[in-house]
XYZ file of C-alpha atoms in Angstrom:
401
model
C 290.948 202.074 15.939
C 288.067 204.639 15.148
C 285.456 202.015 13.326
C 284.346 198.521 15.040
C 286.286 196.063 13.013
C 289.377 197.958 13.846
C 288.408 199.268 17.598
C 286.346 195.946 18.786
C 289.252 193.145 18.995
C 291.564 194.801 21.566
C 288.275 196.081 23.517
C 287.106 191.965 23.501
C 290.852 190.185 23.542
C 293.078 192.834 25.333
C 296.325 194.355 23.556
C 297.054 191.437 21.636
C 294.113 192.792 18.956
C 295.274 196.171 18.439
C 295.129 196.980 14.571
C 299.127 197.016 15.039
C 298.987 193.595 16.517
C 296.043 192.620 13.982
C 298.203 193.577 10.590
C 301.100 191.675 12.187
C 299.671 188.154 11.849
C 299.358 188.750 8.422
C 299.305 184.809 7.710
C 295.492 184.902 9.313
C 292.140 185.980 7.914
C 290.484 189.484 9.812
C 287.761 186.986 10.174
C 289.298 184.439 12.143
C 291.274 187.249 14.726
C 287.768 188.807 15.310
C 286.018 185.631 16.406
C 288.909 184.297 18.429
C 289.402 187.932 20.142
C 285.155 187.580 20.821
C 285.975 183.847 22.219
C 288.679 185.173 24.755
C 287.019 186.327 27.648
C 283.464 184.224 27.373
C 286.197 180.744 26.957
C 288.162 181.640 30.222
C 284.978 182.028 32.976
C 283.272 179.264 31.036
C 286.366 177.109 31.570
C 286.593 178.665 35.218
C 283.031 177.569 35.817
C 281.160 180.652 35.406
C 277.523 180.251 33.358
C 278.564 182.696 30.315
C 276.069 184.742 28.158
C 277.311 186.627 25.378
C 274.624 188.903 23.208
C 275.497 190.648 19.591
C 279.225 189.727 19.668
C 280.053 192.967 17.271
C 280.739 190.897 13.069
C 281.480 187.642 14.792
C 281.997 185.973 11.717
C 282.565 189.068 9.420
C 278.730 189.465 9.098
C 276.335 192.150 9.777
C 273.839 189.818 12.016
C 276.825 188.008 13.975
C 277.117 184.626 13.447
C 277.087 182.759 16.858
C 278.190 179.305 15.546
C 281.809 180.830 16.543
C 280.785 179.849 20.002
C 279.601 176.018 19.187
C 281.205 173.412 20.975
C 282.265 175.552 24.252
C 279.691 174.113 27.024
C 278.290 176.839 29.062
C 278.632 179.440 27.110
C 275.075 180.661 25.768
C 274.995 183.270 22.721
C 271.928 185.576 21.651
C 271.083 188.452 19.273
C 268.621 190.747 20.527
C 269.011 193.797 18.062
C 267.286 192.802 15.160
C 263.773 193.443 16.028
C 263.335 191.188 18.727
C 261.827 193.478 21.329
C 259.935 195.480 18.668
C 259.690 198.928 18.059
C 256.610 201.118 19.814
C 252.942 199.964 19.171
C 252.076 203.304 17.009
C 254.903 202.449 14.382
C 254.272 198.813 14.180
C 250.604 199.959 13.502
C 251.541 202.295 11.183
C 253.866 199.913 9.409
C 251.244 197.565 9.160
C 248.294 200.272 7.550
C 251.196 200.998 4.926
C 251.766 196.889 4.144
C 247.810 195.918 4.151
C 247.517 199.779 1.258
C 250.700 198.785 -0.476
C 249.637 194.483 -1.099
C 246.296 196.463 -2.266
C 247.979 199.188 -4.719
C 250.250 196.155 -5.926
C 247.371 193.815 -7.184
C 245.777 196.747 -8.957
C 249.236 197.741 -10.203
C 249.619 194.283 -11.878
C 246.108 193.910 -13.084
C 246.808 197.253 -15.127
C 247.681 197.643 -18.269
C 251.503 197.420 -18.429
C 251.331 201.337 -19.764
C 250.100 202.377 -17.069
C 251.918 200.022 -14.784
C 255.195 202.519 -13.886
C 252.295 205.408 -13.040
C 250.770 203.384 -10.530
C 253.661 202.178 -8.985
C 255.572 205.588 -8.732
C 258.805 203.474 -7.035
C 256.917 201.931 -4.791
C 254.421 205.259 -3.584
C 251.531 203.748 -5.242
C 249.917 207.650 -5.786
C 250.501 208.243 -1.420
C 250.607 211.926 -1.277
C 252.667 211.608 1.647
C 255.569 210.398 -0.158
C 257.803 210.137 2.885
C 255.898 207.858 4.898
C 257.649 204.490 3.941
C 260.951 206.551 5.019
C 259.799 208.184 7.888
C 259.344 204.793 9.424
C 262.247 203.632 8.793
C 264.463 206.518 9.491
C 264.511 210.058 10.530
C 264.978 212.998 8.476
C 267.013 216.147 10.861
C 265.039 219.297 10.174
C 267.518 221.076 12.406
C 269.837 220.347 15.712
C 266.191 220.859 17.369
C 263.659 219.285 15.023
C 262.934 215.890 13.170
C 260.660 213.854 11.235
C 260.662 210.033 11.560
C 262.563 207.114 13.780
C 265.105 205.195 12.331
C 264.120 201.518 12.837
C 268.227 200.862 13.855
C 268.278 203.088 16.707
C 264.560 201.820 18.083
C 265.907 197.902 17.374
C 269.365 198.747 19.999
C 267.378 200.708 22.105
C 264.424 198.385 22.852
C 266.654 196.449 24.614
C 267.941 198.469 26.764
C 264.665 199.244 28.066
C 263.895 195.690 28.112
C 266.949 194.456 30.665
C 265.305 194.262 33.886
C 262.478 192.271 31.941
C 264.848 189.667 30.490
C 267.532 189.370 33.143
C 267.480 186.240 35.508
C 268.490 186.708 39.420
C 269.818 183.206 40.198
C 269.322 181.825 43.582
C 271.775 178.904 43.642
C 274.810 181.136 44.089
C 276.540 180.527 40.545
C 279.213 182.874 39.073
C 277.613 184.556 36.234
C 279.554 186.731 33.103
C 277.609 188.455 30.575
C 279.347 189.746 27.424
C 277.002 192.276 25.618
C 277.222 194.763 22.878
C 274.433 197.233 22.027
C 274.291 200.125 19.268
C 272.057 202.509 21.052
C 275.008 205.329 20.973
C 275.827 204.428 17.385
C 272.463 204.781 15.543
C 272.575 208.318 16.553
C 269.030 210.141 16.249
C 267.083 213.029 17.591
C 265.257 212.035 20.372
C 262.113 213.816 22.703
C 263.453 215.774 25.491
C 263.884 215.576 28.619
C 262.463 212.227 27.903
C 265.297 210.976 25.769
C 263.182 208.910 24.033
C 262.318 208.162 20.183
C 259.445 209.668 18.502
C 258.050 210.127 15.096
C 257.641 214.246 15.693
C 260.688 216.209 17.374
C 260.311 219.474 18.760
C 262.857 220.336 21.309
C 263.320 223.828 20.216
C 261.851 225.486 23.251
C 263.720 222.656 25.402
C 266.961 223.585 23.837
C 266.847 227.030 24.056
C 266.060 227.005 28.300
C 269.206 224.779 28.672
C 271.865 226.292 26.757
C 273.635 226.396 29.586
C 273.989 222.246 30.356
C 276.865 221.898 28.042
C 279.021 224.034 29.685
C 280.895 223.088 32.272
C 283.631 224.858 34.423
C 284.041 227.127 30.940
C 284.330 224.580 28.504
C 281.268 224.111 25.690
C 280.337 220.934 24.184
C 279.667 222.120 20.883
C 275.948 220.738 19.661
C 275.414 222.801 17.063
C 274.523 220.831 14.572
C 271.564 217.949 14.044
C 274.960 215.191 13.663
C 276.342 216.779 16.982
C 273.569 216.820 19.054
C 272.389 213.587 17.964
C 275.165 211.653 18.782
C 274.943 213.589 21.985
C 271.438 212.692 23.224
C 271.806 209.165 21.902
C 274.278 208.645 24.517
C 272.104 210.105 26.824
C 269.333 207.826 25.682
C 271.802 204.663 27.004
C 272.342 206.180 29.941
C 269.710 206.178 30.906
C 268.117 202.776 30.195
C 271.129 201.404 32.356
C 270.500 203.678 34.672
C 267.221 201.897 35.458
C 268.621 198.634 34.316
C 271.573 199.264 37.796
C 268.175 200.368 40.018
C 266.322 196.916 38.877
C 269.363 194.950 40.148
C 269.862 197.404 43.537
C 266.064 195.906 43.939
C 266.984 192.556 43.421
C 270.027 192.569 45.735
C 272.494 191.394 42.854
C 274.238 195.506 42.484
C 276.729 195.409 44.739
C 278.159 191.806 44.005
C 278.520 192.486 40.219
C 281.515 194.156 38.407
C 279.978 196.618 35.860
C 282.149 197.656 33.048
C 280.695 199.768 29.947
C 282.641 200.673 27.315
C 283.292 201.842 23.818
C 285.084 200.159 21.241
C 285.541 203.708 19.810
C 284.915 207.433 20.272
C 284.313 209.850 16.760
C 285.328 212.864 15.266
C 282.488 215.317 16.019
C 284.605 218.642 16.307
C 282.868 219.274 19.312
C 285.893 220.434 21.262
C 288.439 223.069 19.602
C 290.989 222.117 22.018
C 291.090 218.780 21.299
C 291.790 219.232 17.365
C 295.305 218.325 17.221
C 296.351 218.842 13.616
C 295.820 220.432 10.541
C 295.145 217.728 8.263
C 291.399 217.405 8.669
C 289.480 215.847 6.073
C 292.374 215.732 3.852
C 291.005 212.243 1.524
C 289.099 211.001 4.258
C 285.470 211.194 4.943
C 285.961 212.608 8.603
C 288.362 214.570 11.160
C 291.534 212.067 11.357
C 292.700 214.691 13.758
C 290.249 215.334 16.596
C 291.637 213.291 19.751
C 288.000 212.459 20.417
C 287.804 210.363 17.786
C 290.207 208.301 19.776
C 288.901 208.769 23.416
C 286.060 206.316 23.979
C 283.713 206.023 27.207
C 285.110 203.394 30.003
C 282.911 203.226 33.049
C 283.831 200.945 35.426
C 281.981 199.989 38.896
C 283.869 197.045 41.174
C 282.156 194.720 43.681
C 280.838 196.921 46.419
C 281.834 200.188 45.262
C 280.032 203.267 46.191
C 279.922 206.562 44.512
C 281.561 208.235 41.544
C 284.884 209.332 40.505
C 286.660 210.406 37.051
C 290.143 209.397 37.352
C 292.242 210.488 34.340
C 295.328 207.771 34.561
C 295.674 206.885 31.070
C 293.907 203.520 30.088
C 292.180 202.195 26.784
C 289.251 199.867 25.948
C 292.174 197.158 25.535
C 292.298 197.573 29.456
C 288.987 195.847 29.402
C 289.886 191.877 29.653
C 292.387 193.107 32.597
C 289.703 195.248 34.339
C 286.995 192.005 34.049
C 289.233 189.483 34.980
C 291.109 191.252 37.817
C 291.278 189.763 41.314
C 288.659 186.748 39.797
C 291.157 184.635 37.488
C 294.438 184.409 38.882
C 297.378 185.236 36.108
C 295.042 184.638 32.863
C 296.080 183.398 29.765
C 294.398 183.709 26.490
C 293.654 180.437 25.635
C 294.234 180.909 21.919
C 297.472 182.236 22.171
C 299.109 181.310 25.594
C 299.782 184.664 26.325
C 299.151 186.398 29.233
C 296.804 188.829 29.304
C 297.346 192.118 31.068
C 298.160 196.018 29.891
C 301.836 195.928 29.953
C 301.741 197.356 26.777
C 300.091 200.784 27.539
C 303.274 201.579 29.450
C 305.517 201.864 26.208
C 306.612 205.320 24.860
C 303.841 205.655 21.905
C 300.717 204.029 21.224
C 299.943 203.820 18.027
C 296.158 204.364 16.769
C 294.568 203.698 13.297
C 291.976 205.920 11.309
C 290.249 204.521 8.120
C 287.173 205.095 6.144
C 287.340 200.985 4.946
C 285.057 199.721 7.876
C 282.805 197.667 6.241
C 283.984 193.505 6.344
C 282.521 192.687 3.259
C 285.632 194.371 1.343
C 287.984 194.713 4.151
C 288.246 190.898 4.735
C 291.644 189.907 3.639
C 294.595 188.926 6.268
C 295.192 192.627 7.196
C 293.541 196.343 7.188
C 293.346 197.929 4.005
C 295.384 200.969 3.903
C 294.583 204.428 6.208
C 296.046 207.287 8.645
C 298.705 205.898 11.560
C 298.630 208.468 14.803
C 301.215 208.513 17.367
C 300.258 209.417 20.912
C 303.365 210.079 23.183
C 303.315 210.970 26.808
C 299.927 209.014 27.552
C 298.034 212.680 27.784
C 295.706 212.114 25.092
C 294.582 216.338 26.039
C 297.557 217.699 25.027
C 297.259 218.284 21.494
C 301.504 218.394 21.391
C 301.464 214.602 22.449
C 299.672 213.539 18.755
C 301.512 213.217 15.604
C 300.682 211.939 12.503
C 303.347 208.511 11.565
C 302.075 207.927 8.369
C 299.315 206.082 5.845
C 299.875 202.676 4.856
């Protein structure tokens, strides 16, 4: 699925929580198949022993701040959210912030001792007579001048990505030898901004214009261009890169603290997007046809899975056709023997990526609080034969229903 209530399940419960699979219990709430595909993998080490963290389980309980009650009652499991402001933003927007607050409680009493005449002049939606108009926004989110320039930092993206840069600060090395499993989801790559290059970093001026025009040349590789063209492109791009980054140190912190090379690593997407980037990957000719994006850009369907095994050196790209349902498999691989998901009593493995077609789902409905019922409200069915998810010939469209 291309949004996270449609592309999350099968990446947290395995192949049983495909959209496919989803519509087919069609007796059961989206709701309740979300929490119990975010219970699968935390409930199995926690019953196996392991200490199990989970942080910002993606609309456990069909809300927008997940609702961690879905975990009560399973000992040893321990839930968080950390991307709500916990870690804070940088010190010169919090002070800024707070300079705005401290004018704006001033403008408001004089605002309501006026005359009520003159009452809607003062207030001026909330400007209170600021000649810089945009502050308030520009605080709270960034306005694109250009692929290259940008005005602001979108709170969102600074929330997500203060935690990244926080892990080595809030993880624990344990000493007594206990099996550990952490579950977490962050939005870094989703809140996709402009950031300060090479730095990759947020900041309330961006200028990369002079960076950007030295190194062209970094998007192509062996002839093919990433196309960044646009603010939305290159974003989404340097976003990513932003992540990267952060784990990049997080992986160092743990090489420090001796922990590296006896921990499974897998990061993953619960879905890739439709940026056009590539023209060979644009398998159709229905783009944009009644829906908000490009239905038909295989991209859109090809999210990140990085995966780094106990004691594994090195890097390889191996293009053997897998998908983020893989993920349960991959985790619990060679560390619980023939699991079962303990809601269903079905095993869990990929059998199902071996069958002739897999079937993926495209819709513009992604937000729970009106696609809630027992099933997906209606959008765009795409086959993919031949597990070659490059050849444009292997996509068709099935249907919309």
């Amino acid at each position: 699925g291309t949004r996270t209530n449609t592309g999350s399940p099968a990446l947290f419960g395995g192949y049983e929580y495909t959209p496919e699979e989803m519509n087919k219990r069609d007796t059961e709430k989206l709701a309740d198949k979300q929490n119990e595909a975010l219970k699968v993998m935390p409930v199995i080490f926690s019953e196996a022993g392991y200490d199990v963290t989970v942080c910002d389980p993606p609309y456990a309980g069909y809300t927008w701040i997940p609702d961690l009650s879905i975990y009560d009652g399973y000992e040893g499991i321990r839930a968080s959210n950390t991307e709500n402001g916990q870690f804070g933003g940088s010190s010169d927007v919090l002070s800024m912030k707070q300079k705005l607050w401290m004018r704006n409680f001033f403008c408001y009493s004089i605002m309501k001792a006026s005359p009520l005449f003159l009452q809607p002049g003062l207030y001026q939606g909330g400007m209170y007579l600021n000649m810089e108009r945009m502050t308030p926004l520009l605080l709270s989110s960034q306005i694109a001048l250009g692929r290259s320039t940008a005005s602001g930092m979108w709170d969102s993206f600074t929330n997500s990505f203060s935690v990244l840069k926080a892990l080595p600060g809030i993880t624990e090395i344990a000493e007594d030898g206990r099996d550990t499993f952490l579950m977490m989801n962050n939005s870094t790559p989703h809140y996709a901004v402009l950031l300060k290059e090479p730095e990759y970093e947020p900041a309330s001026i961006i200028d990369n214009s002079s960076y950007d025009a030295k190194n062209e040349s970094r998007f192509t590789i062996d002839g093919r261009t990433l196309k960044t063209g646009t603010a939305y492109q290159m974003s989404h791009y340097q976003s990513n890169m932003a992540a990267f980054k952060q784990l990049g140190k997080w992986f160092d912190y743990l090489r420090q603290q001796g922990v590296y090379d006896n921990t499974r690593i897998i990061i993953v997407g619960d879905h890739g997007w439709p940026l056009e980037q590539l023209d060979d990957m644009i398998f159709g000719r229905q783009a944009n046809r009644g829906t908000k994006y490009n239905p038909e850009d295989a991209m859109a369907y090809n999210p990140l899975l990085l995966v780094k095994d106990f004691g594994s050196t090195g890097f390889t790209t191996d293009d053997s056709f897998m998908t983020n349902a893989d993920t349960p498999t991959l985790a619990l691989e060679g560390i619980i023997e023939d699991p079962v998901n303990p809601f269903t009593g079905k095993e869990i493995n990929s059998d199902a990526k071996n069958a002739q077609e897999q079937h993926v789902f495209y819709t513009d409905f992604w937000g729970t609080e009106y696609n809630s019922g027992n099933q997906f409200l209606p959008g765009r069915w795409y086959a993919l034969e031949n597990q070659n998810i490059f050849d444009v010939n292997s996509w068709k469209l099935i249907g919309e229903y």
